[in-house]
Coordinates of C-alpha atoms in Angstrom, one line a residue:
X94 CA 31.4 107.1 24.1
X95 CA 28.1 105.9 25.5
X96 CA 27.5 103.5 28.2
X97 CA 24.8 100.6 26.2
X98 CA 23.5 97.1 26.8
X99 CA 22.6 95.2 23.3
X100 CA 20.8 92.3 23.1
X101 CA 20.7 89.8 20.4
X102 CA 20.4 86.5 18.7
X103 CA 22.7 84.4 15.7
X104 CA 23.5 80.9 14.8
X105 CA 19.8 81.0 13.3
X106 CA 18.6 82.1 16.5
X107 CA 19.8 78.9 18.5
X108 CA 22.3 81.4 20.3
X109 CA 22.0 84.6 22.0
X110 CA 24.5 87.1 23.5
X111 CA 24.7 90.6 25.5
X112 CA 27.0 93.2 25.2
X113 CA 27.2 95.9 27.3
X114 CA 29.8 98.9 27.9
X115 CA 30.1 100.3 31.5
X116 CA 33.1 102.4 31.5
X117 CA 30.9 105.9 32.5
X118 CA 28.7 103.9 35.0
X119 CA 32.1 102.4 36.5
X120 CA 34.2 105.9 36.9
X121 CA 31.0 107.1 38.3
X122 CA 31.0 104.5 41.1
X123 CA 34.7 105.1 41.0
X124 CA 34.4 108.7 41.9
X125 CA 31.2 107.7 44.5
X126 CA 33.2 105.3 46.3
X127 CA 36.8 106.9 46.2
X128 CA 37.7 103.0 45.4
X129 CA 41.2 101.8 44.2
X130 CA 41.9 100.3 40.9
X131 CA 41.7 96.4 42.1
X132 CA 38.3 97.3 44.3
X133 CA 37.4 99.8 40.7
X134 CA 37.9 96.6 39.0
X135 CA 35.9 94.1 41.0
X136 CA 33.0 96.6 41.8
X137 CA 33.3 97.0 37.4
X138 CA 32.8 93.6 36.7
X139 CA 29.7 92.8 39.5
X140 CA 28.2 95.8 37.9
X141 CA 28.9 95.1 34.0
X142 CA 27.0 91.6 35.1
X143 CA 24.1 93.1 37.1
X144 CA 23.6 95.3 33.6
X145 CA 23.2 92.3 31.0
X146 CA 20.6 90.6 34.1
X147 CA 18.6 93.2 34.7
X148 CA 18.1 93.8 30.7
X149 CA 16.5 90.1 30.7
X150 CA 13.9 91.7 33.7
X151 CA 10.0 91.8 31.8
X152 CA 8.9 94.2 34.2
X153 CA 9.4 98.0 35.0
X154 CA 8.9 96.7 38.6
X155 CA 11.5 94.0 38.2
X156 CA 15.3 94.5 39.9
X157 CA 18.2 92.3 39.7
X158 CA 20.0 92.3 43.1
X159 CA 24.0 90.4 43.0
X160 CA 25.9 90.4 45.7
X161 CA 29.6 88.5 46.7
X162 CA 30.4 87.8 50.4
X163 CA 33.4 86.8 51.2
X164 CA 36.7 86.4 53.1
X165 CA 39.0 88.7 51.4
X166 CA 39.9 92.0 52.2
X167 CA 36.8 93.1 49.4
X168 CA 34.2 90.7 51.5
X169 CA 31.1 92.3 50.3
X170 CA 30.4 93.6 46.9
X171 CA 26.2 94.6 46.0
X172 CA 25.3 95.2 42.9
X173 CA 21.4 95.9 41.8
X174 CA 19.6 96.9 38.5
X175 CA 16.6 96.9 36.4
X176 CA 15.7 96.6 33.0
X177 CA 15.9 100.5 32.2
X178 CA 19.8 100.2 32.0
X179 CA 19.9 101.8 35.7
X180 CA 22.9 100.3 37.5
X181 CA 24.4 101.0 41.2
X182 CA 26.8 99.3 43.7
X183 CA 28.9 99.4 46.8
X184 CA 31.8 97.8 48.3
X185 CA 32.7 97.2 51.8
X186 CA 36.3 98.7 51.2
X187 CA 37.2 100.8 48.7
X188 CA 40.6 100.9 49.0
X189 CA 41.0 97.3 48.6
X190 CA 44.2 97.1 46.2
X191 CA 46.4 94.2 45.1
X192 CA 48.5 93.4 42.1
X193 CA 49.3 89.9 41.3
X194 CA 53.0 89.5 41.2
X195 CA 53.2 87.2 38.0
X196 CA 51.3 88.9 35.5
X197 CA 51.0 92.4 36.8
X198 CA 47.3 92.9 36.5
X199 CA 45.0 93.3 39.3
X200 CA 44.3 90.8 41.6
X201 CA 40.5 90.6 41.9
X202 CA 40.5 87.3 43.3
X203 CA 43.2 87.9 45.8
X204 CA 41.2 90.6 47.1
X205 CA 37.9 88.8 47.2
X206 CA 38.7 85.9 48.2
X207 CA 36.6 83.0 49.0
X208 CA 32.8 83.3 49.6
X209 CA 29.4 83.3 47.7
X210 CA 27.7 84.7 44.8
X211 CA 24.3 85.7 45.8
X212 CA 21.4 86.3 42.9
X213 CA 18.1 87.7 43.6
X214 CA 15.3 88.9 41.6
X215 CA 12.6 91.3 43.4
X216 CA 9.3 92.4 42.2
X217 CA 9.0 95.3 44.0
X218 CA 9.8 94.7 47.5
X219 CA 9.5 90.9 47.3
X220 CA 11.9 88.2 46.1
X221 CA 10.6 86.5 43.5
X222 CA 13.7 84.3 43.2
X223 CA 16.9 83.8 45.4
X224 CA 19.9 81.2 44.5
X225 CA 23.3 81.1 46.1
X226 CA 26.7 79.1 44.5
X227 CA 30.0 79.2 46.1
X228 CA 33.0 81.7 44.1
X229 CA 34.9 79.5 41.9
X230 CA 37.8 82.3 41.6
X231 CA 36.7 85.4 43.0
X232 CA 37.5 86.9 39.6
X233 CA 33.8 87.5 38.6
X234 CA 33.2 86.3 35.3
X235 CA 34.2 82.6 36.1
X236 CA 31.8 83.3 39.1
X237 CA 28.8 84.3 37.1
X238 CA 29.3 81.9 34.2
X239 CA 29.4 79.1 37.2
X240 CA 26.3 80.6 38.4
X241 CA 24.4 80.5 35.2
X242 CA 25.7 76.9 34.6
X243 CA 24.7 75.3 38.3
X244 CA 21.4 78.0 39.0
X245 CA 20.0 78.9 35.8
X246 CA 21.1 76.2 34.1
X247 CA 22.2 77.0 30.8
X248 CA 25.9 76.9 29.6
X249 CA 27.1 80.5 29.1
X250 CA 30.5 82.2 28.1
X251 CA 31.0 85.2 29.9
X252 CA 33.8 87.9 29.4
X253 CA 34.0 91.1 32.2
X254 CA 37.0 93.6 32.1
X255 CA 37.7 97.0 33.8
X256 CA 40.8 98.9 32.5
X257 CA 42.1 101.9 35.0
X258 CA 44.2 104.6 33.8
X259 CA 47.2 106.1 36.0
X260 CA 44.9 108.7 37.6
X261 CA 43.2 105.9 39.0
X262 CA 39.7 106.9 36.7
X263 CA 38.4 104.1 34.7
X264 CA 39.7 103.9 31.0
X265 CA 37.2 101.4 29.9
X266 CA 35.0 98.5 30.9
X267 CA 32.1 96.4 30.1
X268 CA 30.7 92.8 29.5
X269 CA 30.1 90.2 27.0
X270 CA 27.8 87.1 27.6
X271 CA 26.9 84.2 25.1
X272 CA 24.6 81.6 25.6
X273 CA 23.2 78.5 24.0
X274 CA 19.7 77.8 24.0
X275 CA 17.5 75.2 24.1
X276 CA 17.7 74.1 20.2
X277 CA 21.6 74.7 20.1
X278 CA 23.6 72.2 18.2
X279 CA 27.3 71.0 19.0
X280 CA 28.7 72.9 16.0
X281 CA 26.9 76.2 18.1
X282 CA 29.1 75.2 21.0
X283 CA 32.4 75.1 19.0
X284 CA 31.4 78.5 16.9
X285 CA 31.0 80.6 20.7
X286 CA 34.4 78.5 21.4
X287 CA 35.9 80.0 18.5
X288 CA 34.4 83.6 18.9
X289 CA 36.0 84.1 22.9
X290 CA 38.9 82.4 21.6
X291 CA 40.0 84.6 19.4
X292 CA 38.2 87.8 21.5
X293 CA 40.6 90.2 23.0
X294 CA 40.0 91.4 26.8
X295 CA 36.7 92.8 26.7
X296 CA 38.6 96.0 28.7
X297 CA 40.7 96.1 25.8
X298 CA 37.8 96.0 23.2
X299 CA 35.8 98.7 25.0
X300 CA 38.1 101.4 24.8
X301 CA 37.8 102.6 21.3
X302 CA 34.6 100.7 20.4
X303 CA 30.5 101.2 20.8
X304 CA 28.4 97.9 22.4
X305 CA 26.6 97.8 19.5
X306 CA 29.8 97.9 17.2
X307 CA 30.7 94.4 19.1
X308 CA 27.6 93.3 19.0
X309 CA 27.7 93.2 15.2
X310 CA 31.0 91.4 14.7
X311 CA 30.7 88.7 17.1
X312 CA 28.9 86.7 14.7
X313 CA 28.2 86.6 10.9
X314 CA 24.7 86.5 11.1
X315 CA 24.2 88.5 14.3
X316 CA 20.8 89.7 14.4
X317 CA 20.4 92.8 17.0
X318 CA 17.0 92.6 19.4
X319 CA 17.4 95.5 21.2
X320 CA 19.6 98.2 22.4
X321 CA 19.1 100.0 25.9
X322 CA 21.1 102.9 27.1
X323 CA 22.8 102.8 31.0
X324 CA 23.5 104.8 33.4
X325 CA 25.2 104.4 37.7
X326 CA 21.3 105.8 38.8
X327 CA 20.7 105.5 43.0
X328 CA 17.3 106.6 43.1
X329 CA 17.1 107.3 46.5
X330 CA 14.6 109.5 48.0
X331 CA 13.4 111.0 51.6
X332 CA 10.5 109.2 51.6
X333 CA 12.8 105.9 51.5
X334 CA 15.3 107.5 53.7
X335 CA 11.7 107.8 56.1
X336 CA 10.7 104.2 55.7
X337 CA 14.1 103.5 57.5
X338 CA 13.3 105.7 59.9
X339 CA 10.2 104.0 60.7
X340 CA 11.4 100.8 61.2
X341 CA 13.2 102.5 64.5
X342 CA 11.2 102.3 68.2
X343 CA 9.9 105.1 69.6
X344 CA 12.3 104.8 72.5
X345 CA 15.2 105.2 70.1
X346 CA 13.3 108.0 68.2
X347 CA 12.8 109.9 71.1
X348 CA 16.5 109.4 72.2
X349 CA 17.9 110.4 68.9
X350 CA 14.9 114.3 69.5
X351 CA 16.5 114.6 72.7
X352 CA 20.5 113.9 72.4
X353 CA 20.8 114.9 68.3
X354 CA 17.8 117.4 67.7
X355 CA 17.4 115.4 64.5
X356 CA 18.5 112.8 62.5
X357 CA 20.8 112.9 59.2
X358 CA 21.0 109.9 57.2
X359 CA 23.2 108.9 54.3
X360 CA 22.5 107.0 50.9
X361 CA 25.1 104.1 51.0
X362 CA 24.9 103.8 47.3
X363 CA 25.5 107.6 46.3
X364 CA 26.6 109.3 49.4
X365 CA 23.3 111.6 49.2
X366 CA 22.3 112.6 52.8
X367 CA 18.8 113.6 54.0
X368 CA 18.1 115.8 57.2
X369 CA 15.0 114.8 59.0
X370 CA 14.0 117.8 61.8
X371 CA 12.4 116.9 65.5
X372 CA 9.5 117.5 64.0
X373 CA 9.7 115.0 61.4
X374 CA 10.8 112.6 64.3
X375 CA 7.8 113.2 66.3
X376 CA 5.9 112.7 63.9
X377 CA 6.4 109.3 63.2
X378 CA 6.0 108.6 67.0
X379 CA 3.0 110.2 66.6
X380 CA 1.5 108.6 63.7
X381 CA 2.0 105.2 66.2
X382 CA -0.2 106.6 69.0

């Protein structure tokens, strides 16, 4: 099974939807991250979201950053992608876990709490849009379909699900968003009404089935734009892992020579570490002078 983000249009094209499946990006994060299934779950849905924005990104340069802060024992969740199907994310605790007592699923919202969604697109290292809404639920998809309504506004049904197995490892996950656009009638409406009406859990539909398959069948006259495969990619180098170094003082470089004899630091996203020798240190104090 292949992780994928599909794009396309129906309802004559006054309608268009994503689809995307996540569940090898997700156990990837999973296995990064060490998180529990509720943490697995909320990290899953952030990053099944982060996909079908950053597939909307024009540019190679382009990156879709998300993030949730809030008051729950989960009180930070970042997310960021780009339009090449590259997805990665992080959580404050991993072993974040809760089961909601009535229905006996996991309690996303329980563990997230109360807080902010936090969108921003960068062209390279520069925001080229920021916009902030309050969590409605702290379940995610209520959250992003909130966001799209009061930031972006446009009307969107959205649909996120993570599914873990016993062994904690992720069974499936993934992502469906519909939107109206511009042109859309009121029968439009009532036809995406009908399709996540009758739409099993998106967890549920990603276990045995491809993006594109779902794609396909949402509507009768689905018409498929463009298919993109993804991937949990950091993309972290030394050179990056330098540029933090440079943003130290001397004084604390200098410290760090003297008490350390070097300086080891550690991806946050994929737990990659990079050594940096005296030498290398110096240098940078150097370069200064």
């Amino acid at each position: 099974m292949t992780d994928q983000i599909v794009r396309g249009l129906a309802r004559g094209g006054r309608v268009r939807f994503f689809v995307t499946k996540t569940t090898n990006a997700v156990e990837k994060a999973r296995v990064i991250h060490d998180t529990y299934p509720a943490a697995s779950a909320a990290l899953g849905r952030v990053m099944s979201v982060a996909v079908i924005m950053g597939s909307t990104l024009k540019s190679d340069n382009e990156k879709i950053v998300t993030e949730i802060k809030s008051n729950g024992v989960l009180n930070h969740i970042l997310v960021n992608a780009d339009n090449a199907g590259n997805v990665r994310g992080l959580v404050s605790n991993p072993h974040a876990h809760q089961v909601n007592e009535a229905t006996g699923k996991l309690d996303v919202g329980g563990i997230v709490g109360q807080g902010s969604l936090h969108v921003t697109y960068k062209s390279g290292n520069s925001a080229t849009f920021s916009s902030q809404v309050e969590l409605r639920t702290g379940e995610i998809g209520e959250d992003f379909a909130y966001y799209y309504a009061q930031s972006e506004q446009i009307p969107s049904a959205l649909s996120v699900g993570v599914l873990v197995n016993e062994d904690l490892s992720i069974m499936s996950a993934g992502g469906i968003l519909i939107q109206v656009l511009p042109e859309a009638t009121e029968e439009d409406i009532v036809a995406i009404e009908t399709v996540f009406s009758q739409l099993p859990p998106v967890s549920n539909i990603m276990i045995d089935k491809e993006a594109i398959d779902v794609a396909t069948s949402l509507f009768e006259d689905s018409v498929i734009l463009g298919s993109q495969d993804v991937q949990y990619y950091c993309g972290c180098n030394r050179e990056q892992m330098l540029d933090v170094l440079r943003t130290l003082s001397s004084d604390d470089l200098t410290e760090i020579i003297e008490e350390d004899k070097g300086a080891t630091l550690k991806c946050h996203y994929c737990n990659e570490e990079y050594h940096f020798e005296e030498n290398e240190l110096q240098s940078i104090i150097n370069e200064r002078s």
